[in-house]
């Protein structure tokens, strides 16, 4: 069974961490993954960097740029990920923009994901219609989940359509915003989260964008199966010993 | 109609809307409404009234006699440089500001490279009393100070884009990020025929006034609306698309699009997208763009800020791939020389962008009596510093 499906069957309050591949140093990709599993992360989203990340705020833009400047490519990332499953057992997704995938070749990309043990993908600028027509077959053939995003502005009809196309989880953006904005759970956000909760979707949901501490994480978990942390984590591992930084960061979410 | 957009938002293999979900509601709102709004008789009336009284249209189609003698053909210049604010850009901003009003938007954002589109946007925002935020690369802010001052005088807030190469591509990224963070009350006026569907089609429709007028003017001046050649420069490609629009289905009219070769197509400092680029996705549409093997966007170079863009609009990619349009390139030096030539033969100082199109005349061979239309997309006032430095004036 796909590791993502299994995780959602077995656990609640899932903590998923996003980080940029090849950051802070080009060779850190696996070390960060291993440290995160050791410190209690439930799921990983490894970002493959892109030169023009329009959905990202300054922190993830900067980490992407640094990673690219250090020589990161999809080809190199898949080489690094050959060792992924030596010590990492939790679900792993790749997250990034569509153009590098197109240049790598969709077929090759799916194959490479399956070979290194990646369980799913999040490609925010890949439209639903394109996915359905040109990618879905290939993703399913390689047992890859594809995760779509929804925002407070996404209409119910579209959410149901996304629910039908997804087979991992649905990524709930807490607001329409680039990454790194703070989560302010006001009345409108609560109404939105409740609306989604009451839609009885077949897929589990994860709340992302703006989660940075235990308080915001717990809040998110009261409306969804868990939450995703990206910017706050990327910022936390910028300097210093990776294992120490990761464990320090993850300790904030324990207890 | 074979070169126009289909119901899925594609031109052959190119186009579409490759956008994150955060942009979907805005783009979908536009897609559902743009044709309905634009086709409305009241909208058309107001649009054309403003083009006439405010922009100064129709722009003349001028038979350049001395240039014609030099090349042995009838060279007509479509004088977009005579528009209010000095370029074709205002055709599109007038159209989009009216459309934004119909959609009930209160705030306008735009990207700009050289500042021409920024000025054209700030101008219509002043005219219609709407809040205006312009994103401009830090590097461009420094090299285009007069246009920055114009935008500020017009009441716009100019926000420096400090990511990436700090030029047009990055200003576009920042504007998209702004739109993501302001999903309800804001309209993004994209300045070229790029971006997710329906932008390429919408901008082309507003710019198509250029070829619509040209056809009428050609009939008056030559007796036929079918010239032998139509030339225009291409960065993203909005003046070229406006110039080509009503000629696309006239297969006997040759369409020539002139890209910026920069310091030479093989120099590593170029913006000749069709020569150097590959198919991919940039700024929300599938097109041709300059990129690494890994799919990272490559920084372009051109002496002309308006052509300094690593992609072309999806409709251009389609015209290129089908062979309907001929895509060529001109270097920085060739364009500056052509700019001086036009100034001295005809008394018109062209924008360096437009000078790229003029420069290609030097490389063509004409038969006596052939009719050639060149889109003079903008005036050269903004480029005086560059001309002064290059020619030691």
XYZ file of C-alpha atoms in Angstrom:
648
model
C 0.000 0.000 0.000
C 1.078 3.571 -0.671
C 2.764 4.909 2.491
C 0.615 8.067 2.438
C -2.662 6.136 2.585
C -1.327 3.967 5.338
C -0.261 6.945 7.430
C -3.711 8.529 7.292
C -5.316 5.254 8.282
C -3.084 4.885 11.296
C -2.580 8.382 12.668
C -4.274 11.634 13.559
C -2.690 15.068 14.038
C -0.137 14.424 11.358
C 2.851 16.735 11.202
C 4.323 17.114 7.742
C 7.473 19.128 7.107
C 8.480 20.857 3.878
C 12.084 21.653 3.131
C 14.057 22.619 0.050
C 16.347 19.979 -1.435
C 20.022 20.902 -1.428
C 19.600 23.402 1.397
C 21.342 24.775 3.388
C 24.116 22.817 1.643
C 23.810 20.905 -1.590
C 24.536 17.543 0.059
C 22.081 17.947 2.977
C 18.959 16.521 1.355
C 19.112 13.033 2.906
C 20.511 14.167 6.227
C 17.575 16.527 6.769
C 15.111 13.766 5.885
C 16.712 11.343 8.334
C 16.913 13.921 11.108
C 13.246 14.780 10.615
C 12.119 11.174 10.858
C 14.241 10.709 13.958
C 12.692 13.806 15.552
C 9.158 12.634 14.957
C 7.967 14.067 11.651
C 5.146 12.028 10.140
C 5.593 12.970 6.503
C 8.067 14.898 4.339
C 7.682 17.228 1.392
C 10.965 17.756 -0.380
C 10.956 20.843 -2.573
C 12.815 20.697 -5.865
C 13.823 24.292 -6.558
C 12.690 26.463 -9.480
C 14.052 29.789 -10.666
C 10.642 31.510 -10.682
C 8.614 30.235 -7.719
C 5.547 32.519 -7.928
C 3.601 30.853 -5.116
C 6.423 31.264 -2.611
C 7.342 34.009 -0.192
C 10.868 35.359 0.413
C 12.181 32.553 2.675
C 11.464 29.678 0.294
C 12.481 31.809 -2.695
C 15.856 32.373 -1.044
C 16.348 28.712 -0.154
C 15.449 27.723 -3.731
C 17.876 30.219 -5.179
C 20.670 29.071 -2.869
C 20.023 25.451 -3.764
C 20.055 26.224 -7.506
C 23.205 28.321 -7.164
C 24.826 25.323 -5.479
C 23.997 23.199 -8.505
C 20.735 21.452 -7.659
C 18.830 19.859 -10.554
C 16.120 17.208 -10.649
C 18.688 14.785 -12.009
C 20.999 15.397 -9.065
C 18.105 15.202 -6.600
C 17.100 11.749 -7.829
C 20.715 10.635 -7.471
C 20.750 11.899 -3.876
C 17.426 10.188 -3.179
C 18.808 6.764 -4.116
C 19.732 6.503 -0.427
C 16.376 7.807 0.808
C 14.881 4.521 1.845
C 17.957 3.277 3.711
C 16.820 5.025 6.886
C 13.622 6.889 6.028
C 10.352 4.993 6.386
C 7.767 7.800 6.557
C 5.915 8.992 3.417
C 7.830 11.370 1.174
C 6.414 13.708 -1.450
C 8.237 15.888 -3.959
C 6.974 19.426 -4.325
C 7.889 21.863 -7.073
C 6.835 23.686 -10.212
C 5.826 22.058 -13.458
C 8.528 23.265 -15.859
C 11.427 21.204 -14.437
C 9.116 18.161 -14.542
C 8.246 18.860 -18.174
C 11.909 19.132 -19.129
C 12.778 15.966 -17.214
C 9.884 14.240 -18.959
C 6.705 13.254 -17.125
C 7.259 9.546 -17.747
C 10.883 9.697 -16.584
C 9.901 11.754 -13.572
C 7.269 9.282 -12.387
C 9.608 6.377 -12.966
C 12.424 8.056 -11.028
C 10.048 8.858 -8.134
C 8.960 5.247 -7.916
C 12.536 3.957 -8.083
C 13.773 6.028 -5.138
C 10.664 5.452 -3.037
C 8.842 8.755 -3.361
C 5.132 8.355 -2.621
C 3.549 11.405 -4.143
C 3.879 14.853 -5.666
C 2.605 18.367 -5.221
C 2.939 20.519 -8.341
C 1.013 23.731 -7.602
C 1.066 25.146 -11.131
C -0.012 21.935 -12.843
C -3.656 22.508 -13.793
C -6.265 19.883 -13.031
C -7.262 19.480 -16.687
C -3.671 18.893 -17.753
C -3.143 16.410 -14.943
C -6.221 14.482 -15.904
C -5.310 14.335 -19.573
C -1.545 13.882 -19.593
C -0.246 12.904 -16.134
C -2.802 10.847 -14.229
C -2.198 7.576 -16.053
C 1.517 7.775 -15.496
C 1.160 8.770 -11.818
C -1.173 5.857 -11.146
C 1.008 3.407 -13.012
C 3.831 4.249 -10.614
C 1.605 4.303 -7.524
C 2.189 8.038 -6.961
C -0.333 10.220 -5.185
C -0.963 13.648 -6.639
C -1.949 16.327 -4.180
C -3.976 19.409 -5.165
C -4.326 22.658 -3.274
C -7.526 24.440 -2.333
C -7.992 27.948 -0.931
C -10.865 29.769 0.824
C -11.860 30.991 -2.655
C -12.124 27.513 -4.203
C -15.769 26.720 -5.022
C -17.428 23.585 -3.585
C -17.973 22.071 -7.013
C -14.282 22.367 -7.776
C -13.320 20.915 -4.408
C -15.416 17.831 -5.152
C -13.714 17.517 -8.527
C -10.289 17.789 -6.875
C -11.367 15.208 -4.300
C -12.217 12.857 -7.141
C -8.835 13.300 -8.814
C -6.684 13.096 -5.682
C -5.654 9.905 -3.976
C -3.446 11.039 -1.108
C -4.687 14.079 0.720
C -5.951 17.562 -0.063
C -3.739 20.494 0.776
C -5.869 23.178 2.416
C -4.317 26.621 2.201
C -5.312 28.588 5.268
C -5.669 31.691 3.129
C -4.864 32.769 -0.393
C -1.271 33.750 0.181
C 2.284 33.049 -0.843
C 4.201 30.807 1.568
C 5.434 32.234 4.849
C 2.465 34.374 5.897
C 1.264 33.966 9.475
C -1.897 32.053 10.184
C -4.516 34.254 11.747
C -7.476 32.068 12.441
C -10.319 34.536 12.406
C -14.011 33.864 11.943
C -13.780 33.592 8.164
C -10.941 31.051 8.310
C -12.865 28.983 10.852
C -15.967 29.088 8.678
C -13.884 27.918 5.734
C -12.193 25.096 7.665
C -15.562 23.973 9.043
C -17.132 24.108 5.596
C -14.445 21.772 4.248
C -14.715 19.475 7.268
C -18.450 19.145 6.692
C -18.090 18.329 3.015
C -17.244 14.711 3.873
C -14.467 14.451 1.300
C -13.101 11.017 0.527
C -9.537 12.268 0.944
C -7.962 13.372 4.215
C -6.983 17.057 4.494
C -3.821 18.786 5.635
C -3.712 22.489 6.454
C -0.734 24.421 5.217
C 0.625 27.963 4.893
C 1.110 29.953 8.054
C 1.690 27.126 10.548
C 4.755 27.908 12.640
C 4.295 26.744 16.257
C 2.472 24.321 18.538
C -0.493 26.631 18.968
C -1.168 27.098 15.249
C -0.483 23.407 14.651
C -3.034 22.310 17.258
C -5.574 24.741 15.919
C -5.106 23.358 12.400
C -5.430 19.783 13.667
C -8.846 20.525 15.110
C -10.109 21.031 11.562
C -8.015 18.606 9.526
C -5.981 15.404 9.685
C -2.856 17.407 10.291
C -0.775 20.340 9.168
C 2.196 21.208 7.021
C 5.074 23.413 8.084
C 7.432 24.886 5.517
C 8.778 28.392 5.885
C 9.300 28.234 9.662
C 11.308 25.034 9.273
C 13.421 26.271 6.350
C 14.253 29.360 8.387
C 15.178 27.233 11.408
C 17.811 25.138 9.616
C 19.543 28.001 7.836
C 22.627 27.892 10.088
C 24.254 25.467 12.473
C 24.284 21.718 12.945
C 21.419 20.157 11.050
C 20.563 17.402 13.483
C 20.529 19.824 16.432
C 18.479 22.414 14.595
C 15.954 19.841 13.397
C 15.522 18.287 16.814
C 15.234 21.728 18.476
C 12.548 22.729 15.976
C 10.588 19.499 16.278
C 10.659 19.596 20.105
C 8.422 22.656 19.940
C 5.618 20.449 18.652
C 5.864 17.706 21.239
C 3.740 17.280 24.331
C -9.420 31.517 -37.347
C -6.781 28.782 -37.347
C -4.274 30.917 -35.447
C -6.700 32.142 -32.779
C -7.218 30.666 -29.347
C -9.409 27.549 -28.994
C -12.090 26.968 -26.361
C -9.542 25.327 -24.049
C -7.274 28.371 -24.085
C -4.676 26.907 -26.428
C -2.999 27.935 -29.666
C -1.963 24.569 -31.073
C 0.434 23.162 -28.465
C 0.773 26.451 -26.596
C -1.154 28.453 -24.023
C -3.313 27.094 -21.218
C -3.376 28.333 -17.642
C -0.528 26.867 -15.567
C -1.300 28.634 -12.336
C -1.398 27.715 -8.668
C -4.855 27.269 -7.164
C -4.526 30.639 -5.396
C -4.762 32.377 -8.775
C -7.503 30.164 -10.160
C -10.559 32.157 -8.974
C -9.193 35.421 -10.391
C -8.158 33.962 -13.712
C -11.375 31.957 -13.989
C -13.442 35.076 -13.286
C -11.637 36.784 -16.154
C -11.974 33.804 -18.461
C -15.711 33.603 -17.927
C -16.293 37.308 -18.389
C -13.729 38.863 -20.711
C -15.425 38.166 -24.040
C -18.859 39.053 -22.721
C -17.553 42.379 -21.399
C -15.399 43.222 -24.431
C -18.156 42.362 -26.935
C -20.675 44.562 -25.154
C -21.653 47.547 -27.304
C -21.324 50.073 -24.458
C -17.854 48.789 -23.617
C -16.772 49.059 -27.255
C -18.155 52.566 -27.471
C -16.309 53.754 -24.374
C -13.090 51.950 -25.385
C -13.046 53.494 -28.849
C -14.026 56.915 -27.569
C -11.058 56.907 -25.177
C -8.721 55.578 -27.866
C -9.800 58.479 -30.086
C -10.002 61.374 -27.626
C -7.433 60.382 -25.025
C -4.871 58.218 -26.814
C -5.096 60.101 -30.116
C -6.067 57.236 -32.401
C -6.110 56.338 -35.186
C -2.349 56.492 -35.277
C -1.069 57.494 -38.727
C 0.183 55.006 -41.302
C 3.046 56.992 -42.729
C 4.732 56.231 -46.064
C 8.386 56.895 -45.218
C 9.722 58.251 -48.521
C 13.441 58.374 -47.849
C 13.404 54.985 -46.152
C 11.453 53.636 -49.134
C 14.082 54.974 -51.546
C 16.818 53.292 -49.556
C 15.173 49.874 -49.618
C 13.460 49.995 -53.015
C 10.000 49.223 -51.621
C 7.127 51.188 -50.110
C 7.886 51.290 -46.398
C 4.915 52.258 -44.254
C 5.358 53.036 -40.569
C 2.446 52.396 -38.214
C 2.995 55.266 -35.809
C 2.208 53.810 -32.377
C 4.940 56.119 -31.094
C 2.488 58.993 -31.456
C 0.060 57.556 -28.915
C -0.365 59.258 -25.563
C 2.448 58.016 -23.260
C 4.580 57.213 -26.291
C 3.926 53.580 -27.193
C 1.336 50.957 -28.086
C 1.090 49.844 -24.444
C -1.782 52.218 -23.677
C -4.168 50.427 -26.080
C -4.123 47.488 -23.699
C -4.219 49.409 -20.416
C -7.265 51.420 -21.526
C -9.039 48.179 -22.396
C -8.079 46.405 -19.191
C -8.918 49.279 -16.855
C -12.434 49.450 -18.297
C -12.713 45.697 -17.901
C -11.451 45.884 -14.300
C -14.134 48.457 -13.547
C -16.817 46.172 -14.967
C -15.526 43.392 -12.692
C -15.799 45.748 -9.724
C -12.072 45.779 -8.928
C -10.711 48.577 -6.761
C -6.987 48.059 -7.001
C -4.706 47.651 -10.017
C -1.312 45.978 -10.135
C 1.116 45.651 -13.035
C 4.668 44.656 -13.865
C 6.992 46.755 -15.949
C 10.423 46.426 -17.514
C 11.439 49.669 -19.179
C 8.566 51.418 -17.479
C 6.403 51.948 -20.578
C 3.698 49.554 -19.456
C 4.006 50.877 -15.902
C 3.499 54.435 -17.113
C 0.581 53.373 -19.334
C -1.013 51.593 -16.366
C -0.402 54.442 -13.904
C -1.886 56.804 -16.501
C -5.193 54.975 -16.840
C -5.368 54.519 -13.053
C -5.071 58.278 -12.636
C -7.691 58.725 -15.341
C -10.161 56.370 -13.649
C -9.187 57.082 -10.032
C -8.060 53.575 -9.070
C -5.282 52.579 -6.679
C -2.174 51.537 -8.606
C 0.831 49.433 -7.601
C 3.622 48.820 -10.129
C 6.276 46.131 -9.691
C 9.592 46.915 -11.308
C 12.965 45.196 -11.053
C 15.516 46.978 -8.869
C 17.938 47.028 -11.784
C 15.328 48.571 -14.092
C 14.363 51.184 -11.490
C 17.939 52.394 -11.576
C 18.284 52.485 -15.359
C 14.822 53.936 -16.099
C 14.636 56.791 -13.577
C 12.470 59.158 -15.676
C 9.727 56.552 -16.065
C 9.826 55.812 -12.328
C 9.309 59.544 -11.704
C 6.412 59.597 -14.184
C 4.668 56.722 -12.446
C 5.077 58.415 -9.069
C 3.726 61.709 -10.419
C 0.741 59.773 -11.732
C 0.067 58.550 -8.203
C 1.308 54.971 -8.522
C 3.281 53.167 -5.861
C 6.419 51.677 -7.426
C 7.581 48.539 -5.621
C 11.094 47.259 -6.363
C 11.373 43.565 -7.259
C 14.535 42.412 -5.550
C 14.357 38.677 -6.275
C 16.192 36.814 -9.044
C 17.765 38.982 -11.717
C 15.791 42.028 -10.497
C 14.373 42.726 -13.979
C 11.097 42.216 -15.899
C 10.749 38.479 -15.257
C 11.075 39.050 -11.515
C 8.722 42.020 -11.546
C 6.176 39.674 -13.166
C 6.749 37.091 -10.404
C 6.218 39.763 -7.738
C 3.020 40.992 -9.378
C 1.706 37.409 -9.452
C 2.585 37.047 -5.756
C 0.719 40.264 -5.005
C -2.322 38.895 -6.842
C -2.157 35.656 -4.844
C -2.149 37.671 -1.625
C -4.963 39.982 -2.771
C -7.422 37.583 -4.346
C -10.626 39.607 -4.233
C -10.399 43.309 -5.037
C -7.359 43.431 -7.334
C -6.975 43.236 -11.110
C -3.582 42.451 -12.609
C -2.985 44.307 -15.876
C -0.429 42.151 -17.682
C 1.372 44.253 -20.270
C 2.065 41.706 -22.967
C 0.488 38.718 -24.720
C 1.877 36.407 -22.036
C 0.461 34.871 -18.868
C -2.305 32.337 -18.311
C -5.299 32.178 -20.644
C -7.235 34.471 -21.191
C -4.483 37.113 -20.939
C -2.728 36.425 -24.260
C -6.057 36.563 -26.095
C -7.368 39.559 -24.160
C -4.232 41.650 -24.676
C -4.125 40.647 -28.362
C -7.754 41.757 -28.760
C -7.020 45.188 -27.282
C -3.857 45.580 -29.371
C -5.558 44.346 -32.556
C -6.722 47.930 -33.129
C -3.247 48.389 -34.667
C -3.853 46.031 -37.596
C -7.535 46.938 -37.828
C -6.578 50.559 -38.547
C -3.642 49.549 -40.740
C -5.917 47.618 -43.098
C -8.225 50.581 -43.577
C -5.304 52.942 -44.059
C -3.666 50.623 -46.589
C -6.828 50.559 -48.665
C -6.911 54.353 -48.701
C -3.237 54.647 -49.575
C -2.563 51.627 -51.804
C -5.990 50.370 -52.833
C -5.432 47.009 -51.125
C -5.439 45.838 -47.529
C -2.870 43.151 -48.340
C 0.723 44.313 -47.929
C 3.597 42.010 -48.899
C 5.251 42.140 -45.481
C 4.356 43.119 -41.942
C 7.199 43.535 -39.437
C 7.268 44.065 -35.685
C 9.641 43.535 -32.789
C 8.927 40.827 -30.201
C 9.728 40.714 -26.512
C 6.626 39.137 -25.006
C 5.070 40.199 -28.282
C 2.135 42.550 -27.732
C 2.817 45.116 -30.452
C 3.631 42.322 -32.892
C 0.420 40.492 -32.055
C -1.567 43.710 -32.499
C 0.185 44.318 -35.808
C -0.258 40.709 -37.045
C -3.753 40.096 -35.699
C -5.939 40.928 -38.698
C -3.311 39.683 -41.163
C -2.875 36.208 -39.669
C -5.503 34.598 -41.874
C -4.258 36.427 -45.006
C -1.707 33.761 -45.852
C -0.132 35.810 -48.659
C 0.922 38.514 -46.178
C 4.329 37.580 -44.763
C 4.634 38.143 -41.020
C 8.108 38.885 -39.695
C 8.772 39.004 -35.962
C 12.091 40.465 -34.858
C 13.600 39.281 -31.586
C 16.518 40.809 -29.736
C 19.775 38.960 -30.378
C 21.497 41.110 -27.741
C 25.246 40.778 -28.182
C 24.670 37.919 -30.633
C 22.578 34.752 -30.451
C 25.545 32.637 -29.376
C 27.136 35.187 -27.045
C 25.331 34.140 -23.878
C 23.841 37.648 -23.758
C 20.749 37.371 -25.895
C 16.957 37.417 -25.810
C 16.373 35.550 -29.094
C 13.801 33.201 -27.606
C 12.777 31.162 -30.649
C 16.442 30.553 -31.504
C 17.652 29.744 -27.992
C 14.513 28.513 -26.309
C 12.625 25.274 -25.878
C 9.006 24.486 -25.128
C 8.034 24.834 -21.491
C 5.956 26.777 -18.996
C 6.639 30.336 -17.883
C 4.357 32.818 -16.133
C 1.298 30.636 -16.479
C 1.374 29.475 -20.070
C 3.008 26.835 -22.173
C 5.193 28.501 -24.765
C 8.814 28.732 -25.843
C 11.298 30.017 -23.298
C 15.013 30.258 -22.685
C 15.894 27.672 -20.065
C 18.519 25.265 -18.830
C 18.312 21.531 -19.436
C 16.836 21.294 -15.916
C 14.028 23.702 -16.798
C 15.347 26.745 -14.930
C 14.650 30.039 -16.669
C 17.729 31.689 -18.183
C 18.378 35.417 -17.821
C 18.002 37.183 -21.158
C 19.922 40.196 -22.378
C 18.971 43.028 -24.686
C 19.956 46.680 -24.867
C 16.228 47.288 -25.093
C 14.493 46.710 -21.758
C 11.175 46.023 -23.526
C 12.630 43.014 -25.357
C 14.622 41.753 -22.357
C 12.300 38.808 -21.620
C 13.137 35.059 -21.697
C 9.886 33.959 -23.340
C 7.347 34.864 -26.007
C 3.562 34.759 -25.878
C 1.938 31.384 -26.674
C 0.317 32.681 -29.861
C 3.745 33.687 -31.149
C 5.064 30.231 -30.287
C 2.230 28.841 -32.407
C 2.926 31.172 -35.355
C 6.586 30.179 -35.103
C 6.011 26.440 -34.878
C 3.487 26.383 -37.734
C 5.767 28.518 -39.890
C 3.061 31.178 -40.321
C 5.432 33.771 -38.906
C 9.116 34.156 -39.644
C 11.098 34.784 -36.435
C 14.446 36.508 -36.865
C 16.792 38.447 -34.616
C 18.759 41.684 -34.570
C 21.707 42.586 -32.346
C 21.984 45.536 -29.955
C 24.317 47.359 -32.345
C 22.226 46.758 -35.448
C 19.166 48.127 -33.673
C 20.916 51.270 -32.451
C 22.265 51.940 -35.950
C 18.772 51.514 -37.384
C 17.434 53.926 -34.777
C 19.890 56.595 -35.833
C 19.174 55.920 -39.501
C 15.432 56.483 -39.052
C 16.133 59.642 -37.080
C 18.314 61.053 -39.854
C 16.220 59.953 -42.841
C 12.733 60.610 -41.479
C 13.116 62.822 -38.423
C 11.665 60.167 -36.104
C 13.576 58.905 -33.052
C 12.283 55.369 -32.470
C 12.301 53.336 -29.276
C 15.165 50.842 -29.395
C 12.560 48.062 -29.315
C 10.988 49.324 -32.544
C 14.437 49.924 -34.030
C 14.944 46.139 -33.983
C 12.100 45.778 -36.507
C 13.516 48.601 -38.634
C 16.982 47.039 -38.585
C 15.714 43.905 -40.257
C 14.817 45.919 -43.388
C 18.578 46.054 -44.034
C 18.638 42.274 -44.389
C 15.660 41.910 -46.706
C 15.476 42.053 -50.477
C 12.475 43.690 -52.038
C 10.927 43.788 -55.462
C 10.004 47.206 -56.788
C 6.564 48.265 -55.644
C 6.234 45.861 -52.738
C 4.375 47.211 -49.733
C 5.931 46.779 -46.303
C 4.409 47.792 -42.975
C 6.663 48.215 -39.937
C 5.140 48.713 -36.506
C 6.857 51.676 -34.915
C 5.755 50.583 -31.471
C 7.214 53.421 -29.422
C 9.170 56.639 -29.389
C 12.806 56.883 -28.375
C 12.703 59.620 -25.751
C 13.138 57.042 -22.994
C 16.227 55.690 -24.784
C 18.175 58.915 -25.252
C 20.779 57.947 -22.640
C 21.511 54.711 -24.473
C 21.690 56.448 -27.862
C 23.912 59.205 -26.411
C 26.351 56.705 -24.928
C 26.504 54.512 -28.015
C 26.991 57.295 -30.546
C 29.032 59.594 -28.276
C 26.558 62.402 -28.958
